XYZ file of C-alpha atoms in Angstrom:
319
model
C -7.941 -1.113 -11.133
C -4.557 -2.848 -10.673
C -4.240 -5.643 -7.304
C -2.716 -4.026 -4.440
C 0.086 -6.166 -4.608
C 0.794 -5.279 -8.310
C 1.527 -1.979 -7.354
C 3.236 0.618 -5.267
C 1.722 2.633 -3.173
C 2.878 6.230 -2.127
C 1.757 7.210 1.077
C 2.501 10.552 2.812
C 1.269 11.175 6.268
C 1.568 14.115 8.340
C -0.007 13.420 12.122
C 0.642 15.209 15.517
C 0.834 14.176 19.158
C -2.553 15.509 20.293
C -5.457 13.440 20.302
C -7.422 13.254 17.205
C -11.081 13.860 17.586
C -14.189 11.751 15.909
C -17.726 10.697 16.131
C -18.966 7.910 14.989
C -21.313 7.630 11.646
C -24.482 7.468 13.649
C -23.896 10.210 16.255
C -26.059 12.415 16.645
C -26.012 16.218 15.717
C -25.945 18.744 18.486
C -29.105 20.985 18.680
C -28.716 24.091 16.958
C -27.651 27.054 19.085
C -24.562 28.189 20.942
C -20.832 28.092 19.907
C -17.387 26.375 20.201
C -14.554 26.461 19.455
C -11.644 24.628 17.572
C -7.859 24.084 16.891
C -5.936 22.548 14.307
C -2.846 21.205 15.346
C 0.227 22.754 14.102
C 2.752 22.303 16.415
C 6.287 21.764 14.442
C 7.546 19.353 17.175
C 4.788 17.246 17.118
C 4.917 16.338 13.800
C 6.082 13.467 12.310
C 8.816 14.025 9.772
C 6.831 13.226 6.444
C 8.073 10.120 4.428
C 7.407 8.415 1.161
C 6.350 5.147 1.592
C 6.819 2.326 -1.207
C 4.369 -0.390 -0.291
C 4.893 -4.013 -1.926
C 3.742 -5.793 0.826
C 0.174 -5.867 2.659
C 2.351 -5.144 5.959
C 3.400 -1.600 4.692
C 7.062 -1.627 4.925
C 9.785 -0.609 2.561
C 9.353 3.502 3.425
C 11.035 5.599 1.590
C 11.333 9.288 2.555
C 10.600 11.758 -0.317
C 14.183 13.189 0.135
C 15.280 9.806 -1.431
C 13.912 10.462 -4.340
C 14.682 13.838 -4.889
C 11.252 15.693 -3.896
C 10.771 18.216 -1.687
C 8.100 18.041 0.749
C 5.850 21.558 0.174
C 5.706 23.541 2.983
C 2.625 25.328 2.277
C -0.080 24.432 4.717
C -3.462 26.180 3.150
C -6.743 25.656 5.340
C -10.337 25.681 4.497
C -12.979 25.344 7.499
C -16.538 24.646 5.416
C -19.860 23.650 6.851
C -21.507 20.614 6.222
C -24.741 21.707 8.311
C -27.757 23.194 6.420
C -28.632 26.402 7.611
C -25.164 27.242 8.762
C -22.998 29.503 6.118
C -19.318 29.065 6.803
C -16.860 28.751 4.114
C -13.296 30.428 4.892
C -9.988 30.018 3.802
C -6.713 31.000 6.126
C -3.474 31.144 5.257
C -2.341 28.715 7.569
C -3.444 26.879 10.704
C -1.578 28.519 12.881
C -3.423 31.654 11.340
C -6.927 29.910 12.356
C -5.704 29.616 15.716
C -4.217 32.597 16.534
C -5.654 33.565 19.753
C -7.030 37.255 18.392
C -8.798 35.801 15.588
C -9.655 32.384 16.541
C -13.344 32.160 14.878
C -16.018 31.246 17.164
C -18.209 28.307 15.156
C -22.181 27.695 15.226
C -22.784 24.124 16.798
C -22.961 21.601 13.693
C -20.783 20.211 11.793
C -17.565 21.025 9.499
C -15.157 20.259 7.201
C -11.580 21.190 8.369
C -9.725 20.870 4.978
C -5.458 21.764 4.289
C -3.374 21.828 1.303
C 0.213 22.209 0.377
C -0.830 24.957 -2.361
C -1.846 28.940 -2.219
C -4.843 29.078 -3.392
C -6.152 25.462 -2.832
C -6.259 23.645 -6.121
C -9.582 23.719 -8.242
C -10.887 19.742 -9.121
C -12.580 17.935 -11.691
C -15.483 15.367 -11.127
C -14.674 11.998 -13.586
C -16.824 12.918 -16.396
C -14.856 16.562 -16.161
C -17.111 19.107 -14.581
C -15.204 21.864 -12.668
C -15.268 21.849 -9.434
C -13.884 24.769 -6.946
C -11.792 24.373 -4.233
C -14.491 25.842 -2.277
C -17.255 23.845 -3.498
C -15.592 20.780 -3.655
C -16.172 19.778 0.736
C -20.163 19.519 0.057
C -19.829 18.228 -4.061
C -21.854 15.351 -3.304
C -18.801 13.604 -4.929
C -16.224 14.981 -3.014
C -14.713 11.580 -2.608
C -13.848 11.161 -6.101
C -12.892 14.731 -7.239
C -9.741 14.556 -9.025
C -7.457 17.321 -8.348
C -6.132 20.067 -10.771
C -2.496 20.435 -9.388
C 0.292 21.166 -11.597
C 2.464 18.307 -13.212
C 6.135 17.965 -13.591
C 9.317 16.834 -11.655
C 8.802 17.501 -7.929
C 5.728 18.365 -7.435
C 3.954 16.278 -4.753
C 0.464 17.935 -3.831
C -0.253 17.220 -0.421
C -4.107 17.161 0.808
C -6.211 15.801 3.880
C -9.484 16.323 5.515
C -11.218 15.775 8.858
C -14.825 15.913 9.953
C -15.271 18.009 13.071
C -18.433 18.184 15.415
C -18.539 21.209 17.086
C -20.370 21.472 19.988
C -21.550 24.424 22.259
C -19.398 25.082 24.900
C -16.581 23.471 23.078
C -12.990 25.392 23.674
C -10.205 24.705 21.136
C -11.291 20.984 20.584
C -8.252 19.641 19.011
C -8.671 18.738 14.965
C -5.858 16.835 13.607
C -5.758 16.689 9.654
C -3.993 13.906 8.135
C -2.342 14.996 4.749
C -1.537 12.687 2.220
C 0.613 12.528 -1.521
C -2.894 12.986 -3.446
C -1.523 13.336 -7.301
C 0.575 10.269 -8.711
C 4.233 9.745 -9.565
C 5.368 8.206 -12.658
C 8.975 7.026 -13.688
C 10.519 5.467 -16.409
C 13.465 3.145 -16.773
C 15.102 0.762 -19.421
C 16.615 -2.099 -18.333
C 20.311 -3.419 -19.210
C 18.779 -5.316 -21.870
C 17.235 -2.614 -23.438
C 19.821 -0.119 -23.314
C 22.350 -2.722 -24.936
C 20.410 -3.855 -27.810
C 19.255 -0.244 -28.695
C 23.059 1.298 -28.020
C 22.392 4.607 -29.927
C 19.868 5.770 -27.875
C 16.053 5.701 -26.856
C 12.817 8.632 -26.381
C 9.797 7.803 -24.319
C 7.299 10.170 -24.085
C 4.410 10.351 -21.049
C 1.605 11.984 -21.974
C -1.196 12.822 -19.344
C -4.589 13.105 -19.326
C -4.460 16.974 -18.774
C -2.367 17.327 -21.823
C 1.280 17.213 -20.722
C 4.378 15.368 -22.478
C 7.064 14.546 -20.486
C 10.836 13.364 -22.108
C 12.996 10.309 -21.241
C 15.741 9.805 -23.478
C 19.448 8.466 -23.797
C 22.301 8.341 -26.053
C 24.803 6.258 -26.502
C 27.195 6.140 -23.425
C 24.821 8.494 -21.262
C 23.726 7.921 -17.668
C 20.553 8.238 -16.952
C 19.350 10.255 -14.428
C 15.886 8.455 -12.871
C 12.955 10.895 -13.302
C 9.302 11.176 -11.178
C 7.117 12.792 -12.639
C 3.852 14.101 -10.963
C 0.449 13.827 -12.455
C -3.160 13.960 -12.122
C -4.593 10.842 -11.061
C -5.551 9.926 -14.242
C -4.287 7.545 -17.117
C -1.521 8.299 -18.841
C 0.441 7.183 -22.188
C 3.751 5.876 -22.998
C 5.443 5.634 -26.338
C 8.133 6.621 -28.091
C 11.349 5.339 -30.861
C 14.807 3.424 -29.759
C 17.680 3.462 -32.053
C 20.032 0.353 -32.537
C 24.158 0.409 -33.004
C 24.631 1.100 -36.349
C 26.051 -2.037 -37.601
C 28.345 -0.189 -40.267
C 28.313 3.710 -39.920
C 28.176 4.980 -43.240
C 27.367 1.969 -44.811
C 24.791 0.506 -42.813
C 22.768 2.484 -40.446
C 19.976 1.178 -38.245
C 16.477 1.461 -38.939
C 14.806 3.396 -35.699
C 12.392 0.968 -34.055
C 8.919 2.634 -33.146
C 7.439 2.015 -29.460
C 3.936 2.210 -29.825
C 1.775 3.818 -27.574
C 0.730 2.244 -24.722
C -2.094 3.054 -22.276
C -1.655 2.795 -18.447
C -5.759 3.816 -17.228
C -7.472 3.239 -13.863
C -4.058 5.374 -12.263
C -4.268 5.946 -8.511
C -3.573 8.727 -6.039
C -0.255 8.205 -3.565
C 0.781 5.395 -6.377
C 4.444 5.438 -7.604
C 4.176 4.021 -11.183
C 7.791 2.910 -12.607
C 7.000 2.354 -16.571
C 9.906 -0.102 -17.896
C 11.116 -1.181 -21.160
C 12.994 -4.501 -22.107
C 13.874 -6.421 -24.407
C 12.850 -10.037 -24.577
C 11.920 -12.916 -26.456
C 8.197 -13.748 -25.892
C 6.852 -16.165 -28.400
C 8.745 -14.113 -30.999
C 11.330 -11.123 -30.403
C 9.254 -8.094 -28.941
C 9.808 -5.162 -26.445
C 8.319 -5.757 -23.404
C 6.431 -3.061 -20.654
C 6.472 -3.720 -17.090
C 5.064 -1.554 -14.122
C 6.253 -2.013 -11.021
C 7.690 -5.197 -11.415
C 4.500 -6.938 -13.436
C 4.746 -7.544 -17.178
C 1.600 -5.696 -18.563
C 2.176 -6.109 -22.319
C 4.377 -7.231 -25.175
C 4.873 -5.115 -27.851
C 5.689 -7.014 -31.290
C 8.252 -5.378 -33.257
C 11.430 -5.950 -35.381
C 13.462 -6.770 -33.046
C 16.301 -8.838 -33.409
C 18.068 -10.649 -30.368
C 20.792 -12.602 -32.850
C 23.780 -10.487 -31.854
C 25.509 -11.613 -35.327
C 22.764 -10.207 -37.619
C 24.497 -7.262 -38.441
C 27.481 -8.876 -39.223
C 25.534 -10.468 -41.790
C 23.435 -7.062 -43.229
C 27.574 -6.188 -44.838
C 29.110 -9.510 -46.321
């Protein structure tokens, strides 16, 4: 996996004014018998306005909310309440926490312990373990991986999945103890970009394609004289591939037309959740004239090809 500081971190947190509740690892369990009682906090007021938060530094700064770059925070708020004591079947889904806490419903729990879990999708997404074994949403809070389960959300331009969990000891006697759940950007965003360089050597135009894990392609392309308009994609947390053709001036239209220069395919693997990765092509002279792929920032390979950085060599293809 990539250093922290060679890459950018998304982060998106949701929290609330009341105070979060938590035992420590080596607590111990409540005897069975009795009830309680709890809330999840879902008070609009309280809540901090989610942002988008572009880490380069250890610190955390540089935040960026999502608005900025043209994503929509989901409103959906799904919640699952699953417990994680033997003996003790609960396993429900609401459509909302303000729908768990309504004050004719509110469900009375069994002392033990439980898995408050929210999304930002109806249903809750389905997962995947790493080696690919489906995993339902309502299995997935007592899959014995549960911490690596990758998530089965859609992919395509604006669509940040949202997910959090919180561990909850419920105790009898306990009235409405307060549960705050922590959501979180869980899928990964992915943009590509050219650089001045790039976009001046190949002046009639270039076509990356991103291909994901789960099977999607996603287009980037100019022409020559377009603006580009900057693209995030959203994927599974899972590697992805670039490649794709660029297209020099034509030195002589008619006479002499360029020869399209292939991008191979390049493989970008160990991809992490809340992680903004910005693909980008240039052109550069490394050793030899190549095309060059950085992400975020950090050269991560040099692609030999034809390329040719002598701005007079075309002159010469006509005398």
């Amino acid at each position: 996996m990539q250093r922290e500081t060679n890459m950018k971190r998304i982060f998106l947190a949701i929290g609330a004014a009341a105070m979060m509740a938590s035992c420590a690892d080596d607590a111990t369990m409540p005897a069975r018998g009795g009830e309680g009682t709890i809330t999840i906090d879902c008070n609009k007021t309280n809540t901090i306005i989610p942002a988008l938060g572009v880490i380069t530094r250890a610190s955390g700064d540089d935040v960026t909310e999502l608005a900025d770059i043209g994503c929509t925070v989901p409103a959906e708020q799904r919640v699952l309440v699953t417990s994680l004591t033997e003996g003790i079947e609960y396993n429900e889904v609401f459509a909302s926490p303000s729908s768990f806490n309504n004050i004719d419903y509110n469900p009375r729990l069994e002392a033990g312990e439980y898995m408050v879990t929210i999304g930002s999708a109806k249903p809750l997404y389905d997962w995947k373990t790493p080696s690919g074994d489906d995993v339902t949403a309502k299995e997935a809070p007592t899959h014995p991986q549960r911490d690596e389960l990758i998530p089965q959300c859609p992919e395509g331009e604006n669509l940040p999945y949202l997910f959090g969990k919180k561990i909850v000891t419920v105790e009898a006697g306990d009235h409405d103890k307060p549960v705050v759940v922590t959501m979180a950007v869980i899928n990964t965003a992915v943009c590509i970009e050219f650089s001045d360089a790039f976009r001046k050597y190949f002046a009639d135009g270039a076509t990356i394609d991103l291909t994901t894990k789960a099977g999607n392609t996603f287009t980037v392309s100019y022409t020559a004289n377009e603006r580009i308009k900057r693209k995030y994609f959203w994927i599974r947390p899972e590697e992805f591939k670039v490649a794709g053709t660029a297209l020099r001036q034509s030195p002589s239209p008619g006479i002499v037309e360029a020869t399209p220069v292939t991008i191979k395919e390049y493989t970008i693997g160990h991809v992490a959740t809340r992680t903004l990765y910005t693909v980008r092509f240039d052109v550069e002279n490394v050793g030899g004239n190549g095309l060059s792929i950085e992400i975020n920032g950090t050269p991560i390979e040099t692609l030999e090809q034809e390329v040719e950085l002598n701005p007079n060599a075309f002159d010469n293809l006509i005398k």
